Amino acid sequence: MILASLVKEWKLLGRDLHGLAVLFVMPIAFMLIMSLALSRDADPHTGSRIALAGFADDAVNTALAQALQKENMLVESMPSEKLAEAQQGLHDGRFQLVLHNPNAASEPLAESRTLDIYVPPDTEPSWLAAVKGVLQKHYTEARLNAYFDGNEGIKIRNKRLPKSVRNDIQKKVDKKNAEQFDTVSAFLQKPMLAEHYLSEGGGAVAKPNAVQHSVPAWLIFGMFFIMIPLSNVMALERQTNTITRLRLARADASLLIAAKLIPYFVINQLQFAGMLLLGRYLLPEIGVPALVLNGSLWPYAALSAAVSAAALGYALLVSVCAKSTEHAVVLGGGGIILMAAVGGIMVPAHVMPEVMQQLTWVSPMSWGLKAFQELLLNRTGIVGITLYLQLLAAFSAVMLLAAVLFYRRQLHTQVRF
């Protein structure tokens, strides 16, 4: 009896090759993707493109630029009059960061002002923290070197002076040293760097927060899971022989699919609106910054429609091709998780190595997330997300076309009497 049961179980498992494949393929694929995504071990600041604006031929700026270049950073020095031009370079790809030093080496150390850092709103937080550490280290060194070069102190050139004179000089030296120590101590206690985030239009915006990534990321992830209820309906059609009645009624596959998609499209829009409302009103109640939508709501509505179209196209193709609900959940759900892992949903793209950051472009979830960040951070409006809308629309069109062809074939071949 036990042997017969074992044989039966092995036979049943053999009939579900897709489920067995997922048990082995999914963990391996997920392990490889996540390992690569978190394998960035090079110094984040290496190769950074920085514009250094300040007084021309200033000793501190020259020393700072040389020190940064030794850190494998690409530094372009320019006078303060070109600060606006450097800021524009943040959005055309020339620079990743603009550093403005309003101080001259000849100015008193006690009168030093804070250095201004200008970056785009979508700057990687980990990269910015690493670069700020390097900037602060080398600027402090260059500024103090310039200060002490101009303050040699009191020198005693005659060692045969009377003791009283030497004591008097020693007191003056001690007083001078104390003044220098107090000056240096006050300088080190001052805020050295001030961050400014500039939108693509050049206006200053608030510092980005984690909510501006997490809410859009998991919203997009959730919209793609519309596949589960849709696959249930498609499987139920086959099980109840509804597809035969549709064939006898000479129903057109395109019209049938359009009728199926409209209710699920509405559900996606409710998901979208609901998550944004939760981000706006619920998160502040638990001590998290609120999600604030910048600009007009029209670009967000267009993005919601595009993401929904992509999610429904994928869901419909999986539902049509799957043989059962379980088959659809295994294959479709696995595909969604892989798209999320590759697309920067589970692990933000900015912590990935460069190769993985480029790989995110293959995931439609990444297109939606990048579009969201353009709207929330750079405030580019509909013009800034046109490329992502086109990619999502093209993906949706390909998926829907394939689904219509498969469904039309099913109407002709899966008719039962």
Tab-separated table of N, CA, C and O in Angstrom, residues 47-52 74-78 82-98 120 127:
chain	number	residue	atom	x	y	z
A	47	GLY	N	34.633	58.111	-9.440
A	47	GLY	CA	34.121	58.506	-10.755
A	47	GLY	C	33.057	59.583	-10.714
A	47	GLY	O	32.472	59.909	-11.759
A	48	SER	N	32.788	60.146	-9.544
A	48	SER	CA	31.755	61.183	-9.431
A	48	SER	C	32.151	62.435	-10.215
A	48	SER	O	33.309	62.846	-10.217
A	49	ARG	N	31.168	63.047	-10.859
A	49	ARG	CA	31.392	64.263	-11.659
A	49	ARG	C	30.943	65.478	-10.847
A	49	ARG	O	29.753	65.637	-10.556
A	50	ILE	N	31.912	66.334	-10.492
A	50	ILE	CA	31.649	67.436	-9.577
A	50	ILE	C	32.126	68.753	-10.191
A	50	ILE	O	33.204	68.812	-10.781
A	51	ALA	N	31.305	69.789	-10.050
A	51	ALA	CA	31.694	71.148	-10.430
A	51	ALA	C	32.023	71.915	-9.157
A	51	ALA	O	31.221	71.939	-8.220
A	52	LEU	N	33.205	72.516	-9.120
A	52	LEU	CA	33.654	73.291	-7.960
A	52	LEU	C	33.673	74.766	-8.340
A	52	LEU	O	34.514	75.207	-9.127
A	74	LEU	N	36.010	63.250	-10.668
A	74	LEU	CA	36.204	64.132	-11.820
A	74	LEU	C	35.734	65.533	-11.434
A	74	LEU	O	34.533	65.763	-11.257
A	75	VAL	N	36.674	66.463	-11.284
A	75	VAL	CA	36.377	67.800	-10.772
A	75	VAL	C	36.642	68.840	-11.848
A	75	VAL	O	37.700	68.835	-12.479
A	76	GLU	N	35.682	69.727	-12.052
A	76	GLU	CA	35.859	70.859	-12.972
A	76	GLU	C	35.710	72.155	-12.169
A	76	GLU	O	34.644	72.418	-11.605
A	77	SER	N	36.786	72.933	-12.094
A	77	SER	CA	36.765	74.190	-11.342
A	77	SER	C	36.279	75.331	-12.229
A	77	SER	O	36.559	75.358	-13.432
A	78	MET	N	35.550	76.253	-11.639
A	78	MET	CA	35.019	77.402	-12.382
A	78	MET	C	34.759	78.549	-11.407
A	78	MET	O	34.587	78.314	-10.205
A	82	LYS	N	29.870	81.463	-12.803
A	82	LYS	CA	29.320	80.392	-13.638
A	82	LYS	C	28.522	79.372	-12.817
A	82	LYS	O	28.279	78.261	-13.278
A	83	LEU	N	28.116	79.765	-11.610
A	83	LEU	CA	27.375	78.843	-10.752
A	83	LEU	C	26.062	78.397	-11.397
A	83	LEU	O	25.706	77.220	-11.361
A	84	ALA	N	25.339	79.337	-12.002
A	84	ALA	CA	24.060	78.992	-12.640
A	84	ALA	C	24.271	78.002	-13.787
A	84	ALA	O	23.478	77.067	-13.974
A	85	GLU	N	25.341	78.206	-14.554
A	85	GLU	CA	25.659	77.276	-15.641
A	85	GLU	C	25.977	75.888	-15.093
A	85	GLU	O	25.555	74.874	-15.662
A	86	ALA	N	26.698	75.834	-13.982
A	86	ALA	CA	27.021	74.548	-13.365
A	86	ALA	C	25.761	73.856	-12.860
A	86	ALA	O	25.606	72.634	-12.998
A	87	GLN	N	24.836	74.625	-12.294
A	87	GLN	CA	23.582	74.047	-11.809
A	87	GLN	C	22.770	73.452	-12.952
A	87	GLN	O	22.136	72.407	-12.797
A	88	GLN	N	22.796	74.101	-14.101
A	88	GLN	CA	22.109	73.558	-15.267
A	88	GLN	C	22.738	72.240	-15.690
A	88	GLN	O	22.060	71.335	-16.201
A	89	GLY	N	24.050	72.115	-15.479
A	89	GLY	CA	24.738	70.879	-15.821
A	89	GLY	C	24.300	69.689	-15.006
A	89	GLY	O	24.572	68.537	-15.374
A	90	LEU	N	23.602	69.922	-13.885
A	90	LEU	CA	23.085	68.806	-13.082
A	90	LEU	C	22.034	68.021	-13.846
A	90	LEU	O	21.880	66.815	-13.636
A	91	HIS	N	21.295	68.696	-14.719
A	91	HIS	CA	20.168	68.056	-15.386
A	91	HIS	C	20.468	67.666	-16.831
A	91	HIS	O	19.646	67.004	-17.464
A	92	ASP	N	21.615	68.076	-17.359
A	92	ASP	CA	21.978	67.609	-18.697
A	92	ASP	C	23.071	66.544	-18.644
A	92	ASP	O	23.618	66.155	-19.681
A	93	GLY	N	23.400	66.083	-17.427
A	93	GLY	CA	24.310	64.946	-17.284
A	93	GLY	C	25.771	65.289	-17.141
A	93	GLY	O	26.601	64.396	-16.962
A	94	ARG	N	26.126	66.574	-17.191
A	94	ARG	CA	27.547	66.927	-17.074
A	94	ARG	C	28.059	66.727	-15.656
A	94	ARG	O	29.204	66.317	-15.454
A	95	PHE	N	27.242	67.073	-14.683
A	95	PHE	CA	27.664	66.986	-13.290
A	95	PHE	C	26.640	66.215	-12.468
A	95	PHE	O	25.443	66.230	-12.762
A	96	GLN	N	27.136	65.578	-11.420
A	96	GLN	CA	26.252	64.934	-10.448
A	96	GLN	C	26.063	65.823	-9.223
A	96	GLN	O	25.075	65.669	-8.498
A	97	LEU	N	27.016	66.720	-8.995
A	97	LEU	CA	26.963	67.586	-7.810
A	97	LEU	C	27.711	68.881	-8.120
A	97	LEU	O	28.743	68.855	-8.796
A	98	VAL	N	27.184	69.980	-7.615
A	98	VAL	CA	27.853	71.287	-7.727
A	98	VAL	C	28.191	71.746	-6.315
A	98	VAL	O	27.307	71.803	-5.440
A	120	PRO	N	20.442	67.137	-7.912
A	120	PRO	CA	19.069	66.881	-8.350
A	120	PRO	C	18.291	66.167	-7.245
A	120	PRO	O	18.893	65.494	-6.397
A	127	TRP	N	25.086	57.601	-2.115
A	127	TRP	CA	26.161	58.254	-2.857
A	127	TRP	C	26.425	59.651	-2.298
A	127	TRP	O	27.572	60.051	-2.096
